[in-house]
Amino acid sequence: MGRKKLAMKRIENSKFRQIAYAKRKDGIVKKTNELSILCDTDVALIMFSPTGCLTTFPSNGRVEDTFLRFVDRPDEQRGGPIRNEEYLSRRLKQLKVEREILERVAKYFYPSSISPSLCMSVLDLADKLDKLNRQHHDAQEKMRLYGPNVKEVNSVHEAELYQQSLMAAIERVQLSKAKLLGNRQRSNNIEAGKVNMEDSAFITDHSADVNQNGSSIGVENRAGPHLSLSLIQSQKQWKALGGEMTPNSAG
């Protein structure tokens, strides 16, 4: 299968856009270097990444020299006149000096060259910082909608926008409140059900104990006194009969 052809349009994903730039940038710099060596010509290349990282060729700080040669050319050889030519030439020379100073300072404090991985990490951090700045800006805009300054509202349309935002916020708060109340009510119902079940179990056990104790006491009450009275009466009768029979037997 052949490689899928990339459509020539802006890459919407910022991460993929940065990756595509990093890959193609190296190819462009390589071709520029080959052209400079093979044809023995001065070539100047300036590129800025989507996050603002600068890439130049040649890397030895001679880009300004090439542009100064371009500025010094006559108008007909430059493809058209350049406005503020003196200012541009002076500014290029100043940038060249500043670049040389910065390179010397960088070599003094950072002797080793910056690795591509470090450059990519810096680009990633710059991309994340840009996203955080956008999120901060969006948050500020939302806060401004939730707490508008009435004195700064100058049109009916703007007032309606503020009203819609506030009504939407109130609706979201009401939904959250209803959800919380529903959860709390369900929790209370569950707890009440548990308490009722425990109370029912306690009452059932207590009633069983009472019934069992009552039955035992009733049996004792019925058996105890009945047997005791019968025994006493039989003893009395036996004594009475015995008392009467003894004298007769003796006679």
PDB file of C-alpha atoms in Angstrom:
ATOM      1  CA  MET A   1       0.000   0.000   0.000  1.00  0.00           C
ATOM      2  CA  GLY A   2       1.212   3.454  -0.826  1.00  0.00           C
ATOM      3  CA  ARG A   3       1.686   6.178   1.688  1.00  0.00           C
ATOM      4  CA  LYS A   4      -1.391   8.278   2.256  1.00  0.00           C
ATOM      5  CA  LYS A   5      -1.023  11.722   0.760  1.00  0.00           C
ATOM      6  CA  LEU A   6      -1.369  14.515   3.281  1.00  0.00           C
ATOM      7  CA  ALA A   7      -3.951  17.131   2.381  1.00  0.00           C
ATOM      8  CA  MET A   8      -2.483  20.601   1.950  1.00  0.00           C
ATOM      9  CA  LYS A   9      -4.417  22.370   4.657  1.00  0.00           C
ATOM     10  CA  ARG A  10      -3.786  23.561   8.168  1.00  0.00           C
ATOM     11  CA  ILE A  11      -3.395  20.778  10.749  1.00  0.00           C
ATOM     12  CA  GLU A  12      -5.929  21.527  13.458  1.00  0.00           C
ATOM     13  CA  ASN A  13      -4.317  19.491  16.242  1.00  0.00           C
ATOM     14  CA  SER A  14      -1.532  21.612  17.734  1.00  0.00           C
ATOM     15  CA  LYS A  15       0.546  18.597  18.806  1.00  0.00           C
ATOM     16  CA  PHE A  16       0.401  16.966  15.366  1.00  0.00           C
ATOM     17  CA  ARG A  17       1.111  20.344  13.795  1.00  0.00           C
ATOM     18  CA  GLN A  18       4.275  20.711  15.877  1.00  0.00           C
ATOM     19  CA  ILE A  19       5.399  17.162  15.021  1.00  0.00           C
ATOM     20  CA  ALA A  20       4.871  17.769  11.311  1.00  0.00           C
ATOM     21  CA  TYR A  21       6.848  21.003  11.529  1.00  0.00           C
ATOM     22  CA  ALA A  22       9.740  19.322  13.349  1.00  0.00           C
ATOM     23  CA  LYS A  23       9.973  16.555  10.734  1.00  0.00           C
ATOM     24  CA  ARG A  24       9.718  18.793   7.667  1.00  0.00           C
ATOM     25  CA  LYS A  25      11.956  21.467   9.167  1.00  0.00           C
ATOM     26  CA  ASP A  26      14.917  19.104   9.246  1.00  0.00           C
ATOM     27  CA  GLY A  27      14.339  18.207   5.605  1.00  0.00           C
ATOM     28  CA  ILE A  28      14.208  21.856   4.544  1.00  0.00           C
ATOM     29  CA  VAL A  29      17.377  22.704   6.456  1.00  0.00           C
ATOM     30  CA  LYS A  30      19.118  19.684   4.914  1.00  0.00           C
ATOM     31  CA  LYS A  31      18.137  20.691   1.375  1.00  0.00           C
ATOM     32  CA  THR A  32      19.233  24.271   2.056  1.00  0.00           C
ATOM     33  CA  ASN A  33      22.614  23.058   3.270  1.00  0.00           C
ATOM     34  CA  GLU A  34      23.021  20.810   0.224  1.00  0.00           C
ATOM     35  CA  LEU A  35      22.183  23.700  -2.090  1.00  0.00           C
ATOM     36  CA  SER A  36      24.701  25.940  -0.342  1.00  0.00           C
ATOM     37  CA  ILE A  37      27.503  23.344  -0.574  1.00  0.00           C
ATOM     38  CA  LEU A  38      26.852  21.976  -4.061  1.00  0.00           C
ATOM     39  CA  CYS A  39      26.339  25.354  -5.706  1.00  0.00           C
ATOM     40  CA  ASP A  40      28.696  27.362  -3.464  1.00  0.00           C
ATOM     41  CA  THR A  41      26.042  29.976  -2.865  1.00  0.00           C
ATOM     42  CA  ASP A  42      24.867  32.039   0.056  1.00  0.00           C
ATOM     43  CA  VAL A  43      21.483  30.876   1.270  1.00  0.00           C
ATOM     44  CA  ALA A  44      19.585  32.366   4.195  1.00  0.00           C
ATOM     45  CA  LEU A  45      16.690  30.594   5.853  1.00  0.00           C
ATOM     46  CA  ILE A  46      14.510  31.821   8.716  1.00  0.00           C
ATOM     47  CA  MET A  47      11.681  29.750  10.156  1.00  0.00           C
ATOM     48  CA  PHE A  48       9.473  30.108  13.194  1.00  0.00           C
ATOM     49  CA  SER A  49       7.725  27.075  14.649  1.00  0.00           C
ATOM     50  CA  PRO A  50       4.016  27.166  15.570  1.00  0.00           C
ATOM     51  CA  THR A  51       5.120  27.875  19.143  1.00  0.00           C
ATOM     52  CA  GLY A  52       7.566  30.609  18.130  1.00  0.00           C
ATOM     53  CA  CYS A  53      10.861  28.675  18.190  1.00  0.00           C
ATOM     54  CA  LEU A  54      13.372  30.201  15.750  1.00  0.00           C
ATOM     55  CA  THR A  55      15.369  28.147  13.242  1.00  0.00           C
ATOM     56  CA  THR A  56      17.929  29.777  10.954  1.00  0.00           C
ATOM     57  CA  PHE A  57      20.419  28.711   8.320  1.00  0.00           C
ATOM     58  CA  PRO A  58      23.357  29.129   8.338  1.00  0.00           C
ATOM     59  CA  SER A  59      23.559  28.339  12.037  1.00  0.00           C
ATOM     60  CA  ASN A  60      26.769  30.321  12.511  1.00  0.00           C
ATOM     61  CA  GLY A  61      24.922  33.637  12.697  1.00  0.00           C
ATOM     62  CA  ARG A  62      25.499  34.780   9.114  1.00  0.00           C
ATOM     63  CA  VAL A  63      21.860  35.159   8.156  1.00  0.00           C
ATOM     64  CA  GLU A  64      22.054  38.898   8.692  1.00  0.00           C
ATOM     65  CA  ASP A  65      24.949  39.188   6.229  1.00  0.00           C
ATOM     66  CA  THR A  66      22.842  37.597   3.509  1.00  0.00           C
ATOM     67  CA  PHE A  67      19.934  39.922   4.196  1.00  0.00           C
ATOM     68  CA  LEU A  68      22.238  42.935   4.234  1.00  0.00           C
ATOM     69  CA  ARG A  69      23.437  41.940   0.785  1.00  0.00           C
ATOM     70  CA  PHE A  70      19.806  41.746  -0.262  1.00  0.00           C
ATOM     71  CA  VAL A  71      19.053  45.201   1.114  1.00  0.00           C
ATOM     72  CA  ASP A  72      22.091  46.697  -0.587  1.00  0.00           C
ATOM     73  CA  ARG A  73      20.958  45.482  -4.003  1.00  0.00           C
ATOM     74  CA  PRO A  74      19.239  47.915  -6.350  1.00  0.00           C
ATOM     75  CA  ASP A  75      15.457  47.941  -6.407  1.00  0.00           C
ATOM     76  CA  GLU A  76      15.233  46.342  -9.837  1.00  0.00           C
ATOM     77  CA  GLN A  77      17.267  43.367  -8.582  1.00  0.00           C
ATOM     78  CA  ARG A  78      15.255  42.933  -5.415  1.00  0.00           C
ATOM     79  CA  GLY A  79      11.869  42.511  -7.045  1.00  0.00           C
ATOM     80  CA  GLY A  80      10.546  45.856  -5.845  1.00  0.00           C
ATOM     81  CA  PRO A  81      11.283  48.810  -3.575  1.00  0.00           C
ATOM     82  CA  ILE A  82      11.655  48.406   0.173  1.00  0.00           C
ATOM     83  CA  ARG A  83      10.276  51.075   2.465  1.00  0.00           C
ATOM     84  CA  ASN A  84      12.479  52.437   5.255  1.00  0.00           C
ATOM     85  CA  GLU A  85      15.567  50.910   3.710  1.00  0.00           C
ATOM     86  CA  GLU A  86      17.960  52.727   6.023  1.00  0.00           C
ATOM     87  CA  TYR A  87      16.063  51.647   9.119  1.00  0.00           C
ATOM     88  CA  LEU A  88      15.936  48.045   7.908  1.00  0.00           C
ATOM     89  CA  SER A  89      19.673  47.984   7.188  1.00  0.00           C
ATOM     90  CA  ARG A  90      20.481  49.509  10.568  1.00  0.00           C
ATOM     91  CA  ARG A  91      18.158  47.121  12.331  1.00  0.00           C
ATOM     92  CA  LEU A  92      19.701  44.082  10.625  1.00  0.00           C
ATOM     93  CA  LYS A  93      23.187  45.143  11.662  1.00  0.00           C
ATOM     94  CA  GLN A  94      21.970  45.641  15.219  1.00  0.00           C
ATOM     95  CA  LEU A  95      20.360  42.198  15.247  1.00  0.00           C
ATOM     96  CA  LYS A  96      23.564  40.657  13.956  1.00  0.00           C
ATOM     97  CA  VAL A  97      25.567  42.181  16.803  1.00  0.00           C
ATOM     98  CA  GLU A  98      22.982  41.128  19.364  1.00  0.00           C
ATOM     99  CA  ARG A  99      22.983  37.588  18.004  1.00  0.00           C
ATOM    100  CA  GLU A 100      26.753  37.312  18.204  1.00  0.00           C
ATOM    101  CA  ILE A 101      26.698  38.562  21.798  1.00  0.00           C
ATOM    102  CA  LEU A 102      23.980  36.099  22.762  1.00  0.00           C
ATOM    103  CA  GLU A 103      25.841  33.229  21.126  1.00  0.00           C
ATOM    104  CA  ARG A 104      28.997  34.055  23.062  1.00  0.00           C
ATOM    105  CA  VAL A 105      27.070  34.277  26.316  1.00  0.00           C
ATOM    106  CA  ALA A 106      25.330  30.978  25.575  1.00  0.00           C
ATOM    107  CA  LYS A 107      28.626  29.248  24.792  1.00  0.00           C
ATOM    108  CA  TYR A 108      30.121  30.579  28.032  1.00  0.00           C
ATOM    109  CA  PHE A 109      27.291  29.444  30.287  1.00  0.00           C
ATOM    110  CA  TYR A 110      26.182  26.403  28.254  1.00  0.00           C
ATOM    111  CA  PRO A 111      29.249  24.878  26.586  1.00  0.00           C
ATOM    112  CA  SER A 112      27.393  21.822  25.293  1.00  0.00           C
ATOM    113  CA  SER A 113      24.999  22.271  22.422  1.00  0.00           C
ATOM    114  CA  ILE A 114      21.273  22.021  23.011  1.00  0.00           C
ATOM    115  CA  SER A 115      19.971  18.572  22.097  1.00  0.00           C
ATOM    116  CA  PRO A 116      16.906  18.155  19.834  1.00  0.00           C
ATOM    117  CA  SER A 117      15.054  16.369  22.630  1.00  0.00           C
ATOM    118  CA  LEU A 118      15.568  19.378  24.893  1.00  0.00           C
ATOM    119  CA  CYS A 119      14.331  21.664  22.142  1.00  0.00           C
ATOM    120  CA  MET A 120      11.212  19.507  21.736  1.00  0.00           C
ATOM    121  CA  SER A 121      10.618  19.544  25.490  1.00  0.00           C
ATOM    122  CA  VAL A 122      10.873  23.325  25.458  1.00  0.00           C
ATOM    123  CA  LEU A 123       8.400  23.423  22.577  1.00  0.00           C
ATOM    124  CA  ASP A 124       6.028  21.134  24.454  1.00  0.00           C
ATOM    125  CA  LEU A 125       6.254  23.363  27.519  1.00  0.00           C
ATOM    126  CA  ALA A 126       5.592  26.414  25.367  1.00  0.00           C
ATOM    127  CA  ASP A 127       2.570  24.677  23.852  1.00  0.00           C
ATOM    128  CA  LYS A 128       1.252  23.740  27.308  1.00  0.00           C
ATOM    129  CA  LEU A 129       1.820  27.291  28.516  1.00  0.00           C
ATOM    130  CA  ASP A 130      -0.143  28.601  25.554  1.00  0.00           C
ATOM    131  CA  LYS A 131      -3.010  26.209  26.350  1.00  0.00           C
ATOM    132  CA  LEU A 132      -2.990  27.274  30.001  1.00  0.00           C
ATOM    133  CA  ASN A 133      -3.094  30.916  28.968  1.00  0.00           C
ATOM    134  CA  ARG A 134      -6.093  30.221  26.732  1.00  0.00           C
ATOM    135  CA  GLN A 135      -7.836  28.317  29.522  1.00  0.00           C
ATOM    136  CA  HIS A 136      -7.125  31.167  31.925  1.00  0.00           C
ATOM    137  CA  HIS A 137      -8.551  33.639  29.429  1.00  0.00           C
ATOM    138  CA  ASP A 138     -11.673  31.493  28.934  1.00  0.00           C
ATOM    139  CA  ALA A 139     -12.119  31.197  32.698  1.00  0.00           C
ATOM    140  CA  GLN A 140     -11.865  34.961  33.068  1.00  0.00           C
ATOM    141  CA  GLU A 141     -14.486  35.420  30.353  1.00  0.00           C
ATOM    142  CA  LYS A 142     -16.839  32.993  32.123  1.00  0.00           C
ATOM    143  CA  MET A 143     -16.309  34.742  35.445  1.00  0.00           C
ATOM    144  CA  ARG A 144     -17.036  38.038  33.756  1.00  0.00           C
ATOM    145  CA  LEU A 145     -20.337  36.599  32.500  1.00  0.00           C
ATOM    146  CA  TYR A 146     -21.275  35.317  35.960  1.00  0.00           C
ATOM    147  CA  GLY A 147     -20.403  38.592  37.674  1.00  0.00           C
ATOM    148  CA  PRO A 148     -20.977  41.351  35.121  1.00  0.00           C
ATOM    149  CA  ASN A 149     -20.401  44.984  35.845  1.00  0.00           C
ATOM    150  CA  VAL A 150     -23.808  46.512  35.207  1.00  0.00           C
ATOM    151  CA  LYS A 151     -22.293  49.911  34.492  1.00  0.00           C
ATOM    152  CA  GLU A 152     -20.346  48.459  31.553  1.00  0.00           C
ATOM    153  CA  VAL A 153     -23.418  46.934  29.866  1.00  0.00           C
ATOM    154  CA  ASN A 154     -24.113  49.311  26.987  1.00  0.00           C
ATOM    155  CA  SER A 155     -26.518  47.381  24.750  1.00  0.00           C
ATOM    156  CA  VAL A 156     -29.633  45.235  24.973  1.00  0.00           C
ATOM    157  CA  HIS A 157     -27.863  42.381  23.169  1.00  0.00           C
ATOM    158  CA  GLU A 158     -25.057  42.354  25.709  1.00  0.00           C
ATOM    159  CA  ALA A 159     -27.578  42.417  28.560  1.00  0.00           C
ATOM    160  CA  GLU A 160     -29.416  39.459  27.004  1.00  0.00           C
ATOM    161  CA  LEU A 161     -26.160  37.513  26.764  1.00  0.00           C
ATOM    162  CA  TYR A 162     -25.464  38.127  30.437  1.00  0.00           C
ATOM    163  CA  GLN A 163     -29.029  37.117  31.299  1.00  0.00           C
ATOM    164  CA  GLN A 164     -28.803  33.873  29.301  1.00  0.00           C
ATOM    165  CA  SER A 165     -25.499  32.961  30.929  1.00  0.00           C
ATOM    166  CA  LEU A 166     -26.840  33.625  34.408  1.00  0.00           C
ATOM    167  CA  MET A 167     -30.060  31.693  33.742  1.00  0.00           C
ATOM    168  CA  ALA A 168     -28.066  28.738  32.428  1.00  0.00           C
ATOM    169  CA  ALA A 169     -25.851  28.847  35.519  1.00  0.00           C
ATOM    170  CA  ILE A 170     -28.896  28.976  37.814  1.00  0.00           C
ATOM    171  CA  GLU A 171     -30.435  26.018  35.984  1.00  0.00           C
ATOM    172  CA  ARG A 172     -27.258  23.979  36.429  1.00  0.00           C
ATOM    173  CA  VAL A 173     -27.178  24.828  40.137  1.00  0.00           C
ATOM    174  CA  GLN A 174     -30.829  23.810  40.529  1.00  0.00           C
ATOM    175  CA  LEU A 175     -30.185  20.479  38.805  1.00  0.00           C
ATOM    176  CA  SER A 176     -27.208  19.828  41.054  1.00  0.00           C
ATOM    177  CA  LYS A 177     -29.273  20.749  44.112  1.00  0.00           C
ATOM    178  CA  ALA A 178     -32.116  18.427  43.075  1.00  0.00           C
ATOM    179  CA  LYS A 179     -29.651  15.616  42.524  1.00  0.00           C
ATOM    180  CA  LEU A 180     -28.097  16.137  45.953  1.00  0.00           C
ATOM    181  CA  LEU A 181     -31.518  16.275  47.616  1.00  0.00           C
ATOM    182  CA  GLY A 182     -32.549  13.075  45.836  1.00  0.00           C
ATOM    183  CA  ASN A 183     -29.425  11.289  46.995  1.00  0.00           C
ATOM    184  CA  ARG A 184     -29.964  12.474  50.568  1.00  0.00           C
ATOM    185  CA  GLN A 185     -33.642  11.420  50.508  1.00  0.00           C
ATOM    186  CA  ARG A 186     -32.726   7.960  49.246  1.00  0.00           C
ATOM    187  CA  SER A 187     -30.103   7.682  51.962  1.00  0.00           C
ATOM    188  CA  ASN A 188     -32.640   8.715  54.619  1.00  0.00           C
ATOM    189  CA  ASN A 189     -35.165   6.179  53.308  1.00  0.00           C
ATOM    190  CA  ILE A 190     -32.581   3.418  53.452  1.00  0.00           C
ATOM    191  CA  GLU A 191     -31.620   4.347  57.019  1.00  0.00           C
ATOM    192  CA  ALA A 192     -35.284   4.527  58.057  1.00  0.00           C
ATOM    193  CA  GLY A 193     -35.904   1.096  56.533  1.00  0.00           C
ATOM    194  CA  LYS A 194     -32.997  -0.354  58.469  1.00  0.00           C
ATOM    195  CA  VAL A 195     -34.283   1.161  61.734  1.00  0.00           C
ATOM    196  CA  ASN A 196     -37.809  -0.175  61.119  1.00  0.00           C
ATOM    197  CA  MET A 197     -36.465  -3.648  60.412  1.00  0.00           C
ATOM    198  CA  GLU A 198     -34.390  -3.582  63.593  1.00  0.00           C
ATOM    199  CA  ASP A 199     -37.370  -2.350  65.637  1.00  0.00           C
ATOM    200  CA  SER A 200     -39.636  -5.052  64.188  1.00  0.00           C
ATOM    201  CA  ALA A 201     -37.087  -7.746  64.958  1.00  0.00           C
ATOM    202  CA  PHE A 202     -36.689  -6.445  68.513  1.00  0.00           C
ATOM    203  CA  ILE A 203     -40.463  -6.342  69.105  1.00  0.00           C
ATOM    204  CA  THR A 204     -40.888  -9.848  67.699  1.00  0.00           C
ATOM    205  CA  ASP A 205     -38.122 -11.261  69.890  1.00  0.00           C
ATOM    206  CA  HIS A 206     -39.448  -9.445  72.961  1.00  0.00           C
ATOM    207  CA  SER A 207     -43.006 -10.701  72.356  1.00  0.00           C
ATOM    208  CA  ALA A 208     -41.755 -14.257  71.991  1.00  0.00           C
ATOM    209  CA  ASP A 209     -39.841 -13.989  75.259  1.00  0.00           C
ATOM    210  CA  VAL A 210     -42.862 -12.551  77.057  1.00  0.00           C
ATOM    211  CA  ASN A 211     -45.164 -15.265  75.723  1.00  0.00           C
ATOM    212  CA  GLN A 212     -42.698 -17.973  76.670  1.00  0.00           C
ATOM    213  CA  ASN A 213     -42.230 -16.586  80.185  1.00  0.00           C
ATOM    214  CA  GLY A 214     -45.989 -16.140  80.612  1.00  0.00           C
ATOM    215  CA  SER A 215     -46.659 -19.718  79.594  1.00  0.00           C
ATOM    216  CA  SER A 216     -44.090 -21.022  82.060  1.00  0.00           C
ATOM    217  CA  ILE A 217     -45.485 -18.930  84.899  1.00  0.00           C
ATOM    218  CA  GLY A 218     -49.058 -20.008  84.076  1.00  0.00           C
ATOM    219  CA  VAL A 219     -48.101 -23.652  84.164  1.00  0.00           C
ATOM    220  CA  GLU A 220     -46.361 -23.205  87.478  1.00  0.00           C
ATOM    221  CA  ASN A 221     -49.283 -21.258  88.891  1.00  0.00           C
ATOM    222  CA  ARG A 222     -51.760 -23.839  87.710  1.00  0.00           C
ATOM    223  CA  ALA A 223     -49.753 -26.853  88.787  1.00  0.00           C
ATOM    224  CA  GLY A 224     -48.266 -25.598  92.037  1.00  0.00           C
ATOM    225  CA  PRO A 225     -51.276 -24.386  93.969  1.00  0.00           C
ATOM    226  CA  HIS A 226     -53.582 -27.214  92.692  1.00  0.00           C
ATOM    227  CA  LEU A 227     -51.213 -29.965  93.761  1.00  0.00           C
ATOM    228  CA  SER A 228     -50.506 -28.345  97.120  1.00  0.00           C
ATOM    229  CA  LEU A 229     -54.215 -27.967  98.065  1.00  0.00           C
ATOM    230  CA  SER A 230     -55.030 -31.531  97.056  1.00  0.00           C
ATOM    231  CA  LEU A 231     -52.143 -32.845  99.069  1.00  0.00           C
ATOM    232  CA  ILE A 232     -53.173 -30.848 102.140  1.00  0.00           C
ATOM    233  CA  GLN A 233     -56.813 -31.961 101.891  1.00  0.00           C
ATOM    234  CA  SER A 234     -55.847 -35.633 101.479  1.00  0.00           C
ATOM    235  CA  GLN A 235     -53.543 -35.370 104.462  1.00  0.00           C
ATOM    236  CA  LYS A 236     -56.312 -33.833 106.559  1.00  0.00           C
ATOM    237  CA  GLN A 237     -58.773 -36.539 105.549  1.00  0.00           C
ATOM    238  CA  TRP A 238     -56.252 -39.265 106.246  1.00  0.00           C
ATOM    239  CA  LYS A 239     -55.474 -37.827 109.644  1.00  0.00           C
ATOM    240  CA  ALA A 240     -59.173 -37.494 110.432  1.00  0.00           C
ATOM    241  CA  LEU A 241     -59.882 -41.051 109.430  1.00  0.00           C
ATOM    242  CA  GLY A 242     -56.832 -42.287 111.164  1.00  0.00           C
ATOM    243  CA  GLY A 243     -57.763 -40.492 114.369  1.00  0.00           C
ATOM    244  CA  GLU A 244     -61.223 -41.995 114.352  1.00  0.00           C
ATOM    245  CA  MET A 245     -60.096 -45.477 113.514  1.00  0.00           C
ATOM    246  CA  THR A 246     -57.422 -45.705 116.180  1.00  0.00           C
ATOM    247  CA  PRO A 247     -59.736 -45.547 119.244  1.00  0.00           C
ATOM    248  CA  ASN A 248     -62.174 -48.070 117.730  1.00  0.00           C
ATOM    249  CA  SER A 249     -59.376 -50.444 117.016  1.00  0.00           C
ATOM    250  CA  ALA A 250     -58.097 -50.066 120.559  1.00  0.00           C
ATOM    251  CA  GLY A 251     -61.561 -50.853 121.978  1.00  0.00           C
TER     252      GLY A 251
END
